[in-house]
Tab-separated table of C-alpha atoms in Angstrom:
chain	number	residue	atom	x	y	z
A	7	MET	CA	15.320	-25.256	-32.360
A	8	LEU	CA	12.698	-23.853	-29.989
A	9	THR	CA	12.720	-25.317	-26.502
A	10	ARG	CA	10.048	-27.765	-25.410
A	11	ARG	CA	9.335	-25.704	-22.298
A	12	THR	CA	8.413	-22.688	-24.410
A	13	PHE	CA	5.422	-24.303	-26.109
A	14	ILE	CA	4.332	-27.120	-23.812
A	15	ALA	CA	1.246	-25.290	-22.533
A	16	LEU	CA	0.413	-22.952	-25.397
A	17	SER	CA	-3.197	-22.573	-26.450
A	18	GLY	CA	-5.483	-19.863	-27.778
A	19	ALA	CA	-3.930	-16.815	-29.424
A	20	ALA	CA	-0.475	-17.655	-28.076
A	21	LEU	CA	-0.522	-20.787	-30.236
A	22	THR	CA	-2.555	-19.680	-33.243
A	23	ALA	CA	-1.125	-16.169	-33.736
A	24	PRO	CA	2.273	-17.368	-35.061
A	25	SER	CA	0.463	-19.429	-37.689
A	26	TRP	CA	-1.084	-16.249	-39.123
A	27	GLN	CA	1.905	-13.957	-38.619
A	28	TRP	CA	4.250	-15.901	-40.871
A	29	MET	CA	1.831	-15.523	-43.792
A	30	ASP	CA	1.920	-11.734	-43.500
A	31	ALA	CA	5.714	-11.593	-43.465
A	32	PRO	CA	7.596	-11.518	-46.791
A	33	THR	CA	9.576	-14.598	-47.711
A	34	PRO	CA	13.232	-13.875	-46.893
A	35	THR	CA	15.711	-13.763	-49.744
A	36	LEU	CA	18.391	-16.358	-49.108
A	37	ALA	CA	21.770	-14.886	-49.906
A	38	VAL	CA	24.750	-16.742	-51.310
A	39	VAL	CA	26.864	-18.059	-48.442
A	40	ALA	CA	30.565	-18.705	-49.178
A	41	ARG	CA	32.597	-20.588	-46.608
A	42	ASP	CA	35.977	-22.271	-46.508
A	43	ALA	CA	34.397	-25.724	-46.785
A	44	GLY	CA	33.263	-24.911	-50.323
A	45	PRO	CA	29.792	-25.070	-51.854
A	46	ILE	CA	27.398	-27.947	-51.222
A	47	SER	CA	27.363	-30.290	-54.208
A	48	GLU	CA	24.266	-31.486	-56.035
A	49	GLU	CA	25.052	-35.001	-54.768
A	50	VAL	CA	24.822	-33.844	-51.151
A	51	LEU	CA	21.553	-32.023	-51.789
A	52	ALA	CA	20.091	-35.109	-53.478
A	53	LEU	CA	21.208	-37.232	-50.520
A	54	VAL	CA	19.543	-34.839	-48.060
A	55	GLU	CA	16.285	-34.973	-50.030
A	56	SER	CA	16.392	-38.765	-50.228
A	57	ILE	CA	16.846	-38.920	-46.439
A	58	VAL	CA	13.787	-36.690	-46.030
A	59	THR	CA	11.749	-39.076	-48.185
A	60	GLY	CA	13.099	-42.071	-46.279
A	61	ALA	CA	12.156	-40.496	-42.951
A	62	GLN	CA	8.608	-39.945	-44.195
A	63	ARG	CA	8.428	-43.565	-45.338
A	64	LEU	CA	9.595	-44.761	-41.913
A	65	ASP	CA	6.841	-42.680	-40.316
A	66	ASP	CA	4.204	-44.270	-42.573
A	67	ARG	CA	5.415	-47.799	-41.879
A	68	GLN	CA	6.628	-47.796	-38.280
A	69	GLY	CA	5.126	-44.784	-36.549
A	70	SER	CA	7.411	-42.998	-34.102
A	71	ALA	CA	10.020	-45.763	-33.810
A	72	ALA	CA	12.557	-43.721	-35.815
A	73	ALA	CA	11.995	-40.412	-34.005
A	74	GLY	CA	15.611	-40.233	-32.798
A	75	PHE	CA	16.921	-40.825	-36.304
A	76	VAL	CA	14.748	-38.049	-37.759
A	77	ALA	CA	15.852	-35.592	-35.063
A	78	ASP	CA	19.483	-36.427	-35.851
A	79	GLN	CA	18.913	-35.784	-39.569
A	80	PHE	CA	17.298	-32.433	-38.727
A	81	ALA	CA	20.419	-31.513	-36.749
A	82	CYS	CA	22.650	-32.498	-39.693
A	83	VAL	CA	20.722	-30.340	-42.171
A	84	ALA	CA	20.692	-27.429	-39.700
A	85	HIS	CA	24.468	-27.833	-39.405
A	86	LEU	CA	24.833	-27.565	-43.192
A	87	LEU	CA	22.786	-24.369	-43.212
A	88	ARG	CA	25.015	-22.868	-40.530
A	89	TYR	CA	28.440	-23.946	-41.678
A	90	ALA	CA	28.427	-25.008	-45.345
A	91	GLY	CA	28.694	-22.826	-48.424
A	92	TYR	CA	25.732	-22.629	-50.802
A	93	ASP	CA	23.949	-20.434	-53.288
A	94	ALA	CA	20.389	-19.134	-52.832
A	95	SER	CA	18.823	-22.104	-54.654
A	96	ALA	CA	20.687	-24.667	-52.546
A	97	GLY	CA	19.808	-22.740	-49.379
A	98	GLN	CA	16.143	-22.856	-50.327
A	99	ARG	CA	16.324	-26.622	-50.855
A	100	LEU	CA	18.021	-27.080	-47.491
A	101	CYS	CA	15.329	-25.008	-45.757
A	102	ALA	CA	12.612	-27.046	-47.481
A	103	ALA	CA	14.267	-30.272	-46.317
A	104	LEU	CA	14.526	-28.854	-42.797
A	105	ALA	CA	10.806	-27.992	-42.818
A	106	GLN	CA	9.818	-31.484	-43.927
A	107	LEU	CA	12.045	-33.153	-41.337
A	108	ALA	CA	10.511	-30.916	-38.639
A	109	GLN	CA	7.038	-31.879	-39.854
A	110	THR	CA	7.883	-35.595	-39.671
A	111	ALA	CA	9.548	-35.213	-36.267
A	112	GLY	CA	6.539	-33.250	-35.042
A	113	PHE	CA	4.090	-35.921	-36.070
A	114	MET	CA	6.261	-38.609	-34.493
A	115	ALA	CA	6.284	-36.615	-31.253
A	116	TYR	CA	2.513	-36.213	-31.454
A	117	ASP	CA	2.178	-39.943	-32.119
A	118	SER	CA	4.193	-40.548	-28.949
A	119	ALA	CA	1.820	-38.264	-26.976
A	120	CYS	CA	4.648	-35.721	-26.484
A	121	ASP	CA	2.454	-32.762	-27.324
A	122	GLY	CA	4.745	-29.955	-26.179
A	123	GLU	CA	7.589	-31.401	-28.222
A	124	ALA	CA	5.279	-31.786	-31.223
A	125	ARG	CA	4.267	-28.100	-31.056
A	126	CYS	CA	7.925	-27.176	-30.837
A	127	TRP	CA	8.749	-29.131	-33.989
A	128	TYR	CA	5.724	-27.818	-35.868
A	129	LEU	CA	6.526	-24.164	-35.157
A	130	THR	CA	10.154	-24.761	-36.119
A	131	GLY	CA	8.914	-26.365	-39.336
A	132	LEU	CA	6.772	-23.311	-40.064
A	133	ARG	CA	9.809	-21.058	-39.784
A	134	ALA	CA	11.837	-23.286	-42.085
A	135	ALA	CA	8.983	-23.518	-44.617
A	136	HIS	CA	8.713	-19.712	-44.567
A	137	SER	CA	12.445	-19.388	-45.251
A	138	ALA	CA	12.086	-21.843	-48.144
A	139	GLY	CA	9.005	-20.054	-49.506
A	140	ASP	CA	7.183	-23.397	-49.342
A	141	ARG	CA	3.569	-22.592	-48.451
A	142	ALA	CA	2.411	-26.136	-49.243
A	143	VAL	CA	4.543	-27.641	-46.473
A	144	ALA	CA	3.502	-24.807	-44.156
A	145	ALA	CA	-0.159	-25.592	-44.881
A	146	SER	CA	0.437	-29.265	-44.128
A	147	ILE	CA	2.085	-28.421	-40.801
A	148	LEU	CA	-0.781	-26.108	-39.853
A	149	GLY	CA	-3.242	-28.893	-40.694
A	150	LEU	CA	-1.360	-31.258	-38.394
A	151	MET	CA	-1.394	-28.635	-35.645
A	152	SER	CA	-5.161	-28.354	-36.101
A	153	ASN	CA	-5.584	-32.115	-35.808
A	154	GLN	CA	-3.442	-32.164	-32.663
A	155	ALA	CA	-5.668	-29.487	-31.149
A	156	THR	CA	-8.767	-31.605	-31.836
A	157	THR	CA	-7.141	-34.543	-30.055
A	158	LEU	CA	-6.463	-32.352	-27.032
A	159	GLY	CA	-10.033	-31.010	-26.981
A	160	LYS	CA	-8.974	-27.477	-27.987
A	161	THR	CA	-11.705	-27.030	-30.588
A	162	GLY	CA	-11.302	-23.258	-30.956
A	163	ASP	CA	-7.587	-23.619	-31.637
A	164	ALA	CA	-8.316	-26.415	-34.101
A	165	LEU	CA	-10.706	-24.237	-36.110
A	166	HIS	CA	-8.298	-21.277	-36.173
A	167	LEU	CA	-5.415	-23.463	-37.296
A	168	ALA	CA	-7.583	-25.148	-39.935
A	169	ALA	CA	-8.472	-21.718	-41.335
A	170	ALA	CA	-4.788	-20.756	-41.425
A	171	ALA	CA	-3.949	-24.023	-43.196
A	172	GLN	CA	-6.594	-23.405	-45.846
A	173	GLU	CA	-5.305	-19.875	-46.427
A	174	ALA	CA	-1.719	-21.129	-46.751
A	175	ALA	CA	-2.817	-23.827	-49.229
A	176	ARG	CA	-4.765	-21.425	-51.441
A	177	ASP	CA	-2.261	-21.658	-54.325
A	178	ALA	CA	-0.897	-25.117	-53.519
A	179	PRO	CA	-1.179	-28.142	-55.826
A	180	SER	CA	-4.616	-29.760	-55.854
A	181	ALA	CA	-3.492	-32.805	-53.855
A	182	VAL	CA	-2.251	-30.574	-51.044
A	183	ARG	CA	-5.511	-28.607	-51.023
A	184	ALA	CA	-7.420	-31.901	-50.854
A	185	LEU	CA	-5.332	-32.983	-47.855
A	186	ILE	CA	-5.796	-29.668	-46.039
A	187	ALA	CA	-9.556	-29.763	-46.624
A	188	ALA	CA	-9.735	-33.313	-45.246
A	189	ARG	CA	-7.778	-32.347	-42.128
A	190	SER	CA	-9.967	-29.254	-41.696
A	191	GLY	CA	-13.022	-31.502	-41.847
A	192	LEU	CA	-11.852	-33.164	-38.639
A	193	ALA	CA	-11.893	-29.790	-36.853
A	194	TYR	CA	-15.417	-29.038	-38.097
A	195	ALA	CA	-16.651	-32.493	-37.130
A	196	THR	CA	-15.208	-32.271	-33.635
A	197	ALA	CA	-16.918	-28.897	-33.215
A	198	GLY	CA	-20.231	-30.507	-34.207
A	199	ASP	CA	-20.413	-28.491	-37.438
A	200	LEU	CA	-21.840	-31.073	-39.842
A	201	ALA	CA	-22.374	-28.485	-42.600
A	202	GLY	CA	-18.760	-27.330	-42.293
A	203	PHE	CA	-17.565	-30.917	-42.455
A	204	GLN	CA	-19.656	-31.566	-45.557
A	205	ARG	CA	-18.270	-28.475	-47.309
A	206	ALA	CA	-14.743	-29.591	-46.518
A	207	ARG	CA	-15.527	-33.075	-47.799
A	208	GLU	CA	-16.959	-31.755	-51.068
A	209	TYR	CA	-13.897	-29.578	-51.600
A	210	THR	CA	-11.615	-32.541	-50.836
A	211	LEU	CA	-13.279	-34.628	-53.531
A	212	ALA	CA	-13.254	-31.751	-56.028
A	213	MET	CA	-9.524	-31.215	-55.546
A	214	LEU	CA	-8.844	-34.937	-55.750
A	215	GLU	CA	-10.771	-35.144	-59.019
A	216	ARG	CA	-8.837	-32.164	-60.336
A	217	THR	CA	-5.562	-33.866	-59.424
A	218	GLU	CA	-6.544	-37.006	-61.306
A	219	ARG	CA	-8.096	-35.248	-64.298
A	220	HIS	CA	-5.285	-32.776	-64.918
A	221	CYS	CA	-2.429	-34.948	-63.621
A	222	ASP	CA	-1.374	-32.087	-61.351
A	223	GLN	CA	2.205	-32.256	-60.159
A	224	SER	CA	2.225	-32.946	-56.399
A	225	PRO	CA	5.190	-32.477	-54.075
A	226	ARG	CA	7.014	-35.684	-53.340
A	227	TRP	CA	6.010	-35.635	-49.670
A	228	ALA	CA	2.309	-35.687	-50.679
A	229	ASN	CA	2.504	-38.991	-52.556
A	230	TYR	CA	0.417	-40.671	-49.851
A	231	VAL	CA	-2.543	-38.359	-50.593
A	232	THR	CA	-4.905	-40.845	-52.224
A	233	ARG	CA	-8.652	-41.384	-52.195
A	234	THR	CA	-8.177	-44.181	-49.662
A	235	GLU	CA	-6.311	-41.967	-47.190
A	236	LEU	CA	-8.635	-38.985	-47.591
A	237	ASP	CA	-11.698	-41.207	-47.171
A	238	ALA	CA	-10.209	-42.604	-43.986
A	239	ILE	CA	-9.680	-39.110	-42.566
A	240	ALA	CA	-13.314	-38.282	-43.371
A	241	GLY	CA	-14.522	-41.495	-41.734
A	242	ARG	CA	-12.510	-40.748	-38.617
A	243	SER	CA	-14.063	-37.279	-38.548
A	244	LEU	CA	-17.601	-38.677	-38.586
A	245	VAL	CA	-16.892	-41.125	-35.772
A	246	ALA	CA	-15.337	-38.295	-33.747
A	247	MET	CA	-18.490	-36.232	-34.256
A	248	VAL	CA	-20.770	-39.041	-33.130
A	249	ARG	CA	-18.656	-39.843	-30.067
A	250	ARG	CA	-17.934	-36.320	-28.846
A	251	VAL	CA	-20.976	-34.200	-29.664
A	252	PRO	CA	-24.238	-35.057	-27.843
A	253	GLY	CA	-27.183	-35.558	-30.155
A	254	ARG	CA	-25.031	-36.583	-33.103
A	255	ARG	CA	-25.447	-40.338	-32.658
A	256	HIS	CA	-27.106	-40.691	-36.041
A	257	ARG	CA	-26.967	-44.107	-37.630
A	258	TYR	CA	-26.390	-42.738	-41.114
A	259	LEU	CA	-23.207	-40.958	-40.014
A	260	LEU	CA	-21.796	-44.206	-38.666
A	261	THR	CA	-22.801	-46.081	-41.819
A	262	ASP	CA	-20.966	-43.490	-43.916
A	263	ALA	CA	-17.954	-43.669	-41.600
A	264	GLU	CA	-17.743	-47.445	-41.866
A	265	GLY	CA	-17.658	-47.305	-45.648
A	266	LEU	CA	-15.028	-44.565	-45.658
A	267	LEU	CA	-12.735	-46.293	-43.169
A	268	ARG	CA	-12.860	-49.827	-44.502
A	269	ASP	CA	-10.339	-49.671	-47.367
A	270	ARG	CA	-7.566	-48.165	-45.270
A	271	ALA	CA	-8.315	-50.313	-42.227
A	272	TYR	CA	-8.008	-53.512	-44.275
A	273	ASP	CA	-5.169	-52.315	-46.524
A	274	PRO	CA	-3.143	-55.487	-47.250
A	275	THR	CA	0.061	-53.609	-48.176
A	276	GLN	CA	2.857	-52.662	-45.797
A	277	ALA	CA	3.237	-49.089	-47.044
A	278	HIS	CA	0.845	-47.407	-44.571
A	279	ARG	CA	0.817	-49.702	-41.557
A	280	ARG	CA	0.424	-46.945	-38.980
A	281	SER	CA	-2.506	-45.383	-40.824
A	282	ALA	CA	-4.111	-48.809	-41.267
A	283	LEU	CA	-3.777	-49.476	-37.540
A	284	ARG	CA	-5.195	-46.080	-36.556
A	285	HIS	CA	-8.151	-46.217	-38.903
A	286	GLY	CA	-8.787	-49.867	-38.099
A	287	ALA	CA	-9.268	-48.840	-34.470
A	288	TRP	CA	-11.613	-46.052	-35.572
A	289	LEU	CA	-13.541	-48.557	-37.683
A	290	GLY	CA	-13.930	-50.779	-34.634
A	291	LEU	CA	-15.275	-47.806	-32.687
A	292	ALA	CA	-17.736	-47.018	-35.487
A	293	TYR	CA	-19.083	-50.571	-35.520
A	294	THR	CA	-19.317	-50.630	-31.729
A	295	HIS	CA	-21.417	-47.459	-31.641
A	296	SER	CA	-23.662	-48.725	-34.425
A	297	GLY	CA	-24.221	-51.986	-32.519
A	298	ASP	CA	-22.532	-54.291	-35.061
A	299	LEU	CA	-20.400	-56.160	-32.541
A	300	ASP	CA	-19.321	-58.935	-34.925
A	301	GLN	CA	-17.766	-56.424	-37.313
A	302	ALA	CA	-16.335	-54.455	-34.386
A	303	VAL	CA	-14.498	-57.584	-33.245
A	304	ILE	CA	-13.141	-58.249	-36.748
A	305	ALA	CA	-11.916	-54.663	-37.144
A	306	GLY	CA	-10.483	-54.529	-33.623
A	307	ARG	CA	-8.605	-57.803	-33.990
A	308	ASN	CA	-7.209	-56.732	-37.352
A	309	ALA	CA	-5.950	-53.504	-35.793
A	310	LEU	CA	-4.479	-55.323	-32.783
A	311	ASP	CA	-2.603	-57.709	-35.074
A	312	ARG	CA	-0.839	-54.714	-36.663
A	313	LEU	CA	0.363	-53.286	-33.354
A	314	PRO	CA	3.672	-55.217	-32.998
A	315	ALA	CA	5.020	-53.601	-36.192
A	316	VAL	CA	4.020	-50.023	-35.284
A	317	THR	CA	5.175	-47.709	-32.495
A	318	SER	CA	2.326	-45.334	-31.651
A	319	LEU	CA	0.999	-44.370	-28.248
A	320	ARG	CA	-1.927	-42.598	-29.927
A	321	CYS	CA	-2.939	-45.856	-31.607
A	322	VAL	CA	-2.573	-47.694	-28.307
A	323	ALA	CA	-4.867	-45.092	-26.726
A	324	LEU	CA	-7.457	-45.679	-29.473
A	325	LEU	CA	-7.331	-49.428	-28.884
A	326	ARG	CA	-7.877	-48.782	-25.168
A	327	GLU	CA	-10.933	-46.707	-26.062
A	328	LEU	CA	-12.199	-49.564	-28.220
A	329	ARG	CA	-11.651	-51.998	-25.341
A	330	ASP	CA	-13.539	-49.766	-22.928
A	331	ASP	CA	-16.450	-49.317	-25.361
A	332	LEU	CA	-16.661	-53.062	-25.974
A	333	ALA	CA	-16.251	-54.139	-22.347
A	334	PRO	CA	-19.956	-53.666	-21.358
A	335	HIS	CA	-20.909	-56.194	-24.057
A	336	ALA	CA	-18.290	-58.824	-23.138
A	337	HIS	CA	-20.552	-60.790	-20.776
A	338	ARG	CA	-23.015	-61.679	-23.529
A	339	ASP	CA	-20.800	-62.078	-26.601
A	340	HIS	CA	-17.924	-64.583	-26.716
A	341	GLY	CA	-16.141	-62.807	-29.569
A	342	VAL	CA	-16.230	-59.502	-27.719
A	343	HIS	CA	-15.093	-61.188	-24.519
A	344	ASP	CA	-12.089	-62.780	-26.241
A	345	LEU	CA	-11.074	-59.517	-27.920
A	346	VAL	CA	-11.379	-57.518	-24.706
A	347	THR	CA	-9.269	-60.165	-22.953
A	348	ASP	CA	-6.593	-59.969	-25.662
A	349	LEU	CA	-6.596	-56.183	-25.585
A	350	ASN	CA	-6.096	-56.254	-21.813
A	351	ARG	CA	-3.246	-58.709	-22.206
A	352	LYS	CA	-1.410	-57.177	-25.174
A	353	LEU	CA	-1.780	-53.429	-24.689
A	354	PRO	CA	0.900	-51.749	-22.566
A	355	ALA	CA	-0.219	-50.311	-19.258
A	356	ALA	CA	-1.395	-46.697	-19.364
């Protein structure tokens, strides 16, 4: 495990170069490892993979609340790789599980605004994915690194990492390519590149259609890649463009964003609570910037009602942004005033 101190301040080539270097290196051949403890059984491998899936489900439902649990499971799998006996196939499965746990732990750290720790997990996940020969997971991790860079205002890094993610996903299943294109669209949008965003969006939809038409087999960790989730990412991208790039306050972009965000924001199920909270806050921001304060209040209150079940400092930060954007209108709109008051009362102090 790389130390947090090593990567806490990385940016530019120091951050993006490792993401390209691993693709040029040959995938290592995992040798048979025989130890006194005996070989790992199929039952143990199945248990490890079910824990990986469970950790991902916890992330979708609760945000970063289970971060300690996921880190502990990573340590257990790393221990098996060091001390257990296994053949090359079992070693590959263990490395793949390690990569996915690092990806989940990295996103949980990012969600907790622990950005140095998140980078540490992501780069560790890249190494594990390389050892497993799993370019799809590597592409997903690179896409998450790109999205983190956009959050931190490192647009150049975000674009480089998005390009690396797209290269890694070149031969991945269609659903993974759709996900990577959607995440890349956020980097283009934040950079103010509307044409780049639109190309990424078109490719996302083409890959999604291919997945549905040909029933492409997707990795288990990509089960959440649906039209609803990919639309929400695109909607978030458009709102980010309007809010961050001067001259991009076009009404049609916000109208498109509202339509793309709505299904995820108002998702009645419990399967993707964190995503529903995040995109509900983005929907509130979209309505606020378009001047539809009634809908902004509805979206903001819906998002706030989800907060007790989700641990996410990033979502809290988005709700603070929504509060600050709504506050100038509170004196002339009772609904806005009441929501701003509730946000002040219920959000933890910064």
